Amino acid sequence: MNIFVYLIIGILIFLLIFMLITFLIYNKIFSKRYEMADKPMSISLSLYDFPNLRATPVSFHTTDSLLKGNFYHSSTVSITQKCLLIFCHGISNGSRDYLTQINYFVQQGFEVLAYDNTGTHNSSGKGIRGLPQSLINLHDVLNLLSTQDEFKPYWKLPLILIGHSWGAFAVNAVLNYREFKNIKAVVSFSAFNRPIDMLVQQGKHLFGNAIFLFRPFLQFIEFIRFNKVSHFTSIGGVNSCDIPILAIHSKDDPIVYFENSLVSKKLQCTNPNAVFITLDGCKHNVTLSQNARNYGAELKASIKIPKHINSQDEIEKYLINIDKMRLYELDMHRMKFIENFIVKAL
């Protein structure tokens, strides 16, 4: 009997230690902030790069964050599309990293709202908290748009949600709530289906197949931190409605492996208006042109910054001649296809 008790106690102690190790790893990863200054100015987009793009600052006071962003419009093109396009950014980026895409839609007559998630760029937060946080931020923004008097004119408009990667998961998974009836279409680039799949995918780089021992603890930590939201999936959101959904993913995506993508789950889809597009050779940024990808590869091969240099001023000297507009050039054919998809949904 004593041996049995000692065995149970030993197992419990082992599980507690394993849980503590998992929590420390999880917390270290997601307690990180992503600042604008993390990326050299020579390869960072700003409003100065888009002479006809205008931004009106906006703040969203949520229960746990102050989210900051902008409403974007054109100084030369009238707003002709009677909707609000909400753009959700990817992890390690902020909303300004998508100014090329935002500018495209603005110059086609759309008004765009884009904001920084918790722990990112201009928004508050000591860290990004976890992968479900992008979904929570989007849900909070939609709630505030629907309840705050200053946003009422926008809430009366049809809403179009667009997201990349972390943001792509958010725009699909938020549909699980089923409460925002004025969402008329969703477009996602490189969306993952479940946060836990991404945690396991990244964990395999550190622990190999041993990461599967951590999986139940990771799921438990996410449930404690995010409650029911931790179980939301992209395909669950897509299947919870019949609005037009466009999901695009590249087979060679090195960030969100294809097997963990929303597009890979298309056989599970019950939404008759969902369109899944599989590409190859586009990696993680499916809206960029081939010219931009080639240029990025050339720069990576030709620019060698010594490892001992960590000063931003010194790093800038190696990047000063980079053509930003070429580096972020869009695939105009693909962007036009996306635009037509949205207009048809309206």
Short mmCIF file of C-alpha atoms in Angstrom, two decimals:
data_model
loop_
_atom_site.label_atom_id
_atom_site.label_comp_id
_atom_site.label_asym_id
_atom_site.label_seq_id
_atom_site.Cartn_x
_atom_site.Cartn_y
_atom_site.Cartn_z
CA MET A 1 0.00 0.00 0.00
CA ASN A 2 2.80 2.42 0.93
CA ILE A 3 4.61 1.65 -2.32
CA PHE A 4 1.42 2.45 -4.26
CA VAL A 5 1.01 5.77 -2.40
CA TYR A 6 4.63 6.70 -3.03
CA LEU A 7 4.20 5.82 -6.69
CA ILE A 8 1.15 8.08 -7.00
CA ILE A 9 2.96 10.91 -5.19
CA GLY A 10 5.98 10.46 -7.46
CA ILE A 11 3.81 10.62 -10.58
CA LEU A 12 2.05 13.75 -9.32
CA ILE A 13 5.37 15.44 -8.52
CA PHE A 14 6.66 14.51 -11.99
CA LEU A 15 3.51 15.93 -13.63
CA LEU A 16 3.75 19.15 -11.62
CA ILE A 17 7.40 19.60 -12.62
CA PHE A 18 6.51 18.91 -16.25
CA MET A 19 3.65 21.43 -16.04
CA LEU A 20 5.93 24.05 -14.49
CA ILE A 21 8.56 23.56 -17.21
CA THR A 22 5.88 23.85 -19.91
CA PHE A 23 4.46 27.00 -18.33
CA LEU A 24 7.88 28.64 -18.12
CA ILE A 25 8.59 27.87 -21.78
CA TYR A 26 5.14 29.09 -22.87
CA ASN A 27 5.43 32.25 -20.81
CA LYS A 28 8.92 33.02 -22.13
CA ILE A 29 7.72 32.75 -25.75
CA PHE A 30 4.55 34.80 -25.37
CA SER A 31 5.74 37.40 -22.86
CA LYS A 32 7.76 38.99 -25.67
CA ARG A 33 6.71 42.38 -27.08
CA TYR A 34 7.20 43.24 -30.75
CA GLU A 35 8.24 46.85 -31.24
CA MET A 36 8.49 48.96 -34.38
CA ALA A 37 12.17 49.48 -33.59
CA ASP A 38 12.79 45.71 -33.84
CA LYS A 39 12.90 46.05 -37.62
CA PRO A 40 15.41 48.39 -39.33
CA MET A 41 13.86 51.53 -40.80
CA SER A 42 15.39 50.75 -44.21
CA ILE A 43 13.03 47.80 -44.61
CA SER A 44 10.08 49.16 -42.58
CA LEU A 45 7.03 50.66 -44.22
CA SER A 46 5.58 53.99 -43.12
CA LEU A 47 3.01 56.50 -44.32
CA TYR A 48 5.84 58.45 -45.96
CA ASP A 49 6.12 55.63 -48.49
CA PHE A 50 2.51 56.18 -49.64
CA PRO A 51 1.89 59.84 -50.57
CA ASN A 52 -1.86 59.35 -51.20
CA LEU A 53 -2.58 57.32 -48.06
CA ARG A 54 -4.15 59.11 -45.10
CA ALA A 55 -4.51 57.73 -41.57
CA THR A 56 -6.88 58.77 -38.80
CA PRO A 57 -5.70 57.43 -35.40
CA VAL A 58 -8.10 55.36 -33.32
CA SER A 59 -7.90 53.67 -29.91
CA PHE A 60 -9.88 50.73 -28.57
CA HIS A 61 -10.03 50.42 -24.77
CA THR A 62 -10.59 46.70 -24.15
CA THR A 63 -10.76 44.87 -20.82
CA ASP A 64 -7.05 43.98 -20.86
CA SER A 65 -5.42 46.21 -23.50
CA LEU A 66 -5.33 49.57 -25.18
CA LEU A 67 -5.30 48.77 -28.88
CA LYS A 68 -4.16 51.50 -31.24
CA GLY A 69 -4.58 51.69 -34.98
CA ASN A 70 -5.87 53.82 -37.82
CA PHE A 71 -8.74 54.27 -40.20
CA TYR A 72 -7.18 54.58 -43.65
CA HIS A 73 -8.51 56.40 -46.70
CA SER A 74 -7.13 57.95 -49.88
CA SER A 75 -6.42 61.62 -50.45
CA THR A 76 -7.13 61.26 -54.17
CA VAL A 77 -9.78 58.51 -54.48
CA SER A 78 -13.27 58.83 -53.03
CA ILE A 79 -14.68 56.05 -50.84
CA THR A 80 -16.92 54.22 -53.27
CA GLN A 81 -17.21 50.82 -51.57
CA LYS A 82 -19.91 51.00 -48.93
CA CYS A 83 -18.24 48.77 -46.38
CA LEU A 84 -15.47 48.75 -43.77
CA LEU A 85 -12.50 46.50 -44.41
CA ILE A 86 -10.77 45.36 -41.19
CA PHE A 87 -7.18 44.15 -41.63
CA CYS A 88 -5.56 41.89 -38.99
CA HIS A 89 -1.78 41.51 -38.93
CA GLY A 90 0.51 38.52 -38.43
CA ILE A 91 2.68 37.66 -35.46
CA SER A 92 5.96 39.61 -34.98
CA ASN A 93 4.49 42.28 -37.28
CA GLY A 94 2.21 45.24 -36.70
CA SER A 95 -0.43 46.89 -38.84
CA ARG A 96 2.07 49.17 -40.58
CA ASP A 97 3.86 46.15 -42.05
CA TYR A 98 0.80 45.70 -44.30
CA LEU A 99 0.60 49.24 -45.63
CA THR A 100 1.18 47.99 -49.19
CA GLN A 101 -1.94 45.81 -49.02
CA ILE A 102 -3.90 48.47 -47.11
CA ASN A 103 -2.93 51.11 -49.67
CA TYR A 104 -4.08 48.86 -52.51
CA PHE A 105 -7.59 48.57 -51.10
CA VAL A 106 -7.76 52.25 -50.16
CA GLN A 107 -6.87 53.29 -53.71
CA GLN A 108 -9.72 51.06 -54.96
CA GLY A 109 -12.23 53.07 -52.93
CA PHE A 110 -12.31 51.08 -49.69
CA GLU A 111 -11.96 52.44 -46.16
CA VAL A 112 -9.71 50.25 -44.04
CA LEU A 113 -9.33 49.81 -40.29
CA ALA A 114 -6.06 48.27 -39.08
CA TYR A 115 -4.78 48.06 -35.50
CA ASP A 116 -1.89 46.57 -33.54
CA ASN A 117 -2.61 43.54 -31.38
CA THR A 118 -1.80 43.31 -27.67
CA GLY A 119 1.95 43.49 -27.05
CA THR A 120 2.65 44.80 -30.54
CA HIS A 121 3.94 48.16 -31.81
CA ASN A 122 1.67 50.99 -30.58
CA SER A 123 -0.70 48.87 -28.48
CA SER A 124 -0.24 48.12 -24.78
CA GLY A 125 0.78 44.84 -23.22
CA LYS A 126 3.98 43.34 -21.85
CA GLY A 127 3.70 40.51 -24.37
CA ILE A 128 1.38 38.95 -26.92
CA ARG A 129 0.05 36.42 -24.36
CA GLY A 130 -0.58 33.56 -26.81
CA LEU A 131 -1.88 32.65 -30.25
CA PRO A 132 -5.60 33.01 -29.35
CA GLN A 133 -4.94 36.65 -28.39
CA SER A 134 -5.37 37.88 -31.98
CA LEU A 135 -8.88 36.39 -31.94
CA ILE A 136 -9.68 38.01 -28.59
CA ASN A 137 -8.45 41.39 -29.87
CA LEU A 138 -10.60 41.16 -32.99
CA HIS A 139 -13.65 40.15 -30.97
CA ASP A 140 -13.11 43.11 -28.63
CA VAL A 141 -12.71 45.53 -31.55
CA LEU A 142 -15.92 44.26 -33.16
CA ASN A 143 -17.75 44.60 -29.84
CA LEU A 144 -16.55 48.18 -29.40
CA LEU A 145 -17.51 49.08 -32.97
CA SER A 146 -21.01 47.82 -32.22
CA THR A 147 -21.45 49.55 -28.84
CA GLN A 148 -19.51 52.84 -28.87
CA ASP A 149 -21.38 55.86 -30.23
CA GLU A 150 -18.31 57.19 -32.05
CA PHE A 151 -18.16 54.02 -34.14
CA LYS A 152 -21.88 53.60 -34.87
CA PRO A 153 -21.61 54.93 -38.47
CA TYR A 154 -19.04 52.21 -39.19
CA TRP A 155 -21.07 49.47 -37.54
CA LYS A 156 -23.97 50.18 -39.89
CA LEU A 157 -21.72 49.22 -42.81
CA PRO A 158 -21.09 45.69 -44.10
CA LEU A 159 -17.81 44.40 -42.66
CA ILE A 160 -15.07 42.61 -44.59
CA LEU A 161 -12.40 40.84 -42.53
CA ILE A 162 -8.92 40.26 -43.95
CA GLY A 163 -6.01 38.69 -42.09
CA HIS A 164 -2.55 37.22 -42.54
CA SER A 165 -1.19 34.28 -40.52
CA TRP A 166 -1.95 35.09 -36.84
CA GLY A 167 -4.51 37.60 -38.07
CA ALA A 168 -5.86 35.09 -40.60
CA PHE A 169 -6.66 32.70 -37.77
CA ALA A 170 -8.47 35.55 -35.99
CA VAL A 171 -10.70 36.54 -38.93
CA ASN A 172 -11.81 32.95 -39.46
CA ALA A 173 -12.11 31.85 -35.84
CA VAL A 174 -14.10 34.93 -34.77
CA LEU A 175 -16.99 33.55 -36.82
CA ASN A 176 -17.39 30.88 -34.10
CA TYR A 177 -19.08 33.54 -31.98
CA ARG A 178 -21.95 33.83 -34.51
CA GLU A 179 -22.96 37.25 -33.16
CA PHE A 180 -21.66 39.65 -35.78
CA LYS A 181 -24.28 39.44 -38.52
CA ASN A 182 -22.86 42.30 -40.60
CA ILE A 183 -19.67 40.40 -41.48
CA LYS A 184 -20.22 39.81 -45.19
CA ALA A 185 -16.97 38.14 -46.25
CA VAL A 186 -13.64 36.90 -44.90
CA VAL A 187 -10.32 36.72 -46.73
CA SER A 188 -7.35 34.99 -45.12
CA PHE A 189 -3.75 34.51 -46.19
CA SER A 190 -1.66 31.69 -44.69
CA ALA A 191 -4.12 30.90 -41.90
CA PHE A 192 -3.42 28.15 -39.38
CA ASN A 193 -6.33 26.05 -38.24
CA ARG A 194 -5.58 25.51 -34.52
CA PRO A 195 -3.16 27.26 -32.16
CA ILE A 196 -2.10 23.97 -30.57
CA ASP A 197 -0.92 22.68 -33.97
CA MET A 198 1.36 25.69 -34.31
CA LEU A 199 2.74 25.22 -30.79
CA VAL A 200 3.57 21.60 -31.56
CA GLN A 201 5.02 22.53 -34.96
CA GLN A 202 7.38 25.11 -33.46
CA GLY A 203 8.12 22.93 -30.42
CA LYS A 204 9.41 20.13 -32.63
CA HIS A 205 12.32 22.38 -33.61
CA LEU A 206 13.37 22.50 -29.94
CA PHE A 207 12.37 19.11 -28.55
CA GLY A 208 11.84 16.86 -31.57
CA ASN A 209 9.05 14.31 -31.17
CA ALA A 210 9.27 14.76 -27.39
CA ILE A 211 7.08 17.86 -27.86
CA PHE A 212 4.07 15.52 -27.95
CA LEU A 213 4.67 14.86 -24.24
CA PHE A 214 4.16 18.58 -23.66
CA ARG A 215 1.02 18.83 -25.78
CA PRO A 216 -1.60 18.11 -23.07
CA PHE A 217 0.11 20.60 -20.75
CA LEU A 218 0.18 23.23 -23.49
CA GLN A 219 -3.54 22.69 -24.09
CA PHE A 220 -4.24 22.98 -20.36
CA ILE A 221 -2.25 26.23 -20.08
CA GLU A 222 -4.09 27.71 -23.07
CA PHE A 223 -7.45 26.72 -21.57
CA ILE A 224 -6.57 28.36 -18.25
CA ARG A 225 -5.42 31.53 -20.03
CA PHE A 226 -8.07 31.77 -22.77
CA ASN A 227 -10.99 29.57 -21.62
CA LYS A 228 -13.31 28.36 -24.40
CA VAL A 229 -11.51 30.46 -27.02
CA SER A 230 -8.57 28.05 -26.78
CA HIS A 231 -10.72 25.43 -28.56
CA PHE A 232 -11.80 27.66 -31.44
CA THR A 233 -10.55 26.68 -34.89
CA SER A 234 -10.48 28.35 -38.28
CA ILE A 235 -12.50 25.59 -39.93
CA GLY A 236 -15.03 25.75 -37.10
CA GLY A 237 -15.57 29.44 -37.83
CA VAL A 238 -15.87 28.85 -41.57
CA ASN A 239 -18.44 26.10 -40.98
CA SER A 240 -20.49 28.20 -38.57
CA CYS A 241 -21.81 30.43 -41.37
CA ASP A 242 -22.52 30.55 -45.09
CA ILE A 243 -20.87 33.86 -45.95
CA PRO A 244 -18.21 33.98 -48.69
CA ILE A 245 -14.82 32.84 -47.40
CA LEU A 246 -11.58 33.02 -49.37
CA ALA A 247 -8.55 31.18 -47.93
CA ILE A 248 -5.18 31.15 -49.69
CA HIS A 249 -2.12 29.14 -48.69
CA SER A 250 1.17 28.13 -50.28
CA LYS A 251 2.40 24.54 -50.02
CA ASP A 252 5.95 25.69 -49.27
CA ASP A 253 4.99 28.00 -46.40
CA PRO A 254 7.88 27.73 -43.88
CA ILE A 255 5.96 29.47 -41.07
CA VAL A 256 2.56 27.77 -41.15
CA TYR A 257 3.17 24.29 -42.51
CA PHE A 258 0.55 23.31 -45.05
CA GLU A 259 -0.69 20.37 -42.96
CA ASN A 260 -1.55 22.84 -40.16
CA SER A 261 -3.31 25.30 -42.46
CA LEU A 262 -6.99 26.08 -42.87
CA VAL A 263 -6.73 25.27 -46.59
CA SER A 264 -5.61 21.72 -45.80
CA LYS A 265 -8.95 21.19 -43.98
CA LYS A 266 -11.10 22.01 -47.00
CA LEU A 267 -12.58 18.48 -47.11
CA GLN A 268 -14.05 19.21 -43.66
CA CYS A 269 -15.74 22.36 -44.94
CA THR A 270 -19.56 22.55 -44.97
CA ASN A 271 -19.79 26.22 -45.99
CA PRO A 272 -21.02 26.23 -49.62
CA ASN A 273 -19.53 29.69 -50.22
CA ALA A 274 -15.98 28.95 -49.07
CA VAL A 275 -13.19 29.04 -51.65
CA PHE A 276 -9.81 27.41 -50.88
CA ILE A 277 -6.81 28.18 -53.06
CA THR A 278 -3.56 26.24 -52.85
CA LEU A 279 -0.44 27.87 -54.29
CA ASP A 280 3.16 26.76 -54.54
CA GLY A 281 6.34 28.81 -54.43
CA CYS A 282 4.78 31.76 -52.57
CA LYS A 283 5.99 30.82 -49.08
CA HIS A 284 4.32 32.79 -46.25
CA ASN A 285 3.45 36.03 -48.07
CA VAL A 286 1.01 35.00 -50.79
CA THR A 287 0.15 38.57 -51.85
CA LEU A 288 3.72 39.46 -52.82
CA SER A 289 4.81 39.37 -56.45
CA GLN A 290 7.41 36.92 -57.73
CA ASN A 291 9.62 39.93 -58.39
CA ALA A 292 9.44 40.86 -54.70
CA ARG A 293 10.30 37.33 -53.61
CA ASN A 294 13.24 37.18 -56.02
CA TYR A 295 14.49 40.55 -54.80
CA GLY A 296 14.18 39.45 -51.18
CA ALA A 297 16.17 36.30 -51.94
CA GLU A 298 18.85 38.38 -53.69
CA LEU A 299 19.16 40.69 -50.70
CA LYS A 300 19.40 37.79 -48.27
CA ALA A 301 22.19 36.25 -50.32
CA SER A 302 24.14 39.47 -50.93
CA ILE A 303 23.82 41.41 -47.67
CA LYS A 304 25.91 39.87 -44.90
CA ILE A 305 25.69 41.77 -41.62
CA PRO A 306 28.46 40.71 -39.20
CA LYS A 307 27.08 38.95 -36.12
CA HIS A 308 28.91 41.27 -33.73
CA ILE A 309 26.95 44.29 -35.05
CA ASN A 310 23.77 44.88 -33.05
CA SER A 311 23.45 48.66 -33.24
CA GLN A 312 20.51 49.73 -35.40
CA ASP A 313 22.56 52.64 -36.78
CA GLU A 314 25.30 50.26 -37.88
CA ILE A 315 22.82 47.79 -39.34
CA GLU A 316 21.18 50.59 -41.34
CA LYS A 317 24.45 51.19 -43.19
CA TYR A 318 24.15 47.74 -44.76
CA LEU A 319 20.52 48.26 -45.80
CA ILE A 320 20.47 51.88 -46.93
CA ASN A 321 20.18 51.14 -50.67
CA ILE A 322 17.26 48.71 -50.41
CA ASP A 323 14.27 49.46 -52.65
CA LYS A 324 11.37 49.04 -50.22
CA MET A 325 8.66 49.32 -52.86
CA ARG A 326 10.27 46.50 -54.81
CA LEU A 327 10.71 44.41 -51.67
CA TYR A 328 6.97 44.71 -50.85
CA GLU A 329 5.63 44.74 -54.41
CA LEU A 330 2.22 43.07 -54.69
CA ASP A 331 1.00 40.47 -57.13
CA MET A 332 -1.54 42.75 -58.83
CA HIS A 333 -3.36 39.90 -60.56
CA ARG A 334 -3.93 38.18 -57.21
CA MET A 335 -4.93 41.42 -55.49
CA LYS A 336 -7.47 42.12 -58.25
CA PHE A 337 -8.88 38.62 -57.81
CA ILE A 338 -9.27 39.27 -54.05
CA GLU A 339 -10.85 42.66 -54.71
CA ASN A 340 -13.37 41.12 -57.11
CA PHE A 341 -14.18 38.42 -54.55
CA ILE A 342 -14.97 41.10 -51.96
CA VAL A 343 -17.03 43.26 -54.33
CA LYS A 344 -19.07 40.24 -55.40
CA ALA A 345 -19.73 39.38 -51.73
CA LEU A 346 -21.08 42.89 -51.15
#
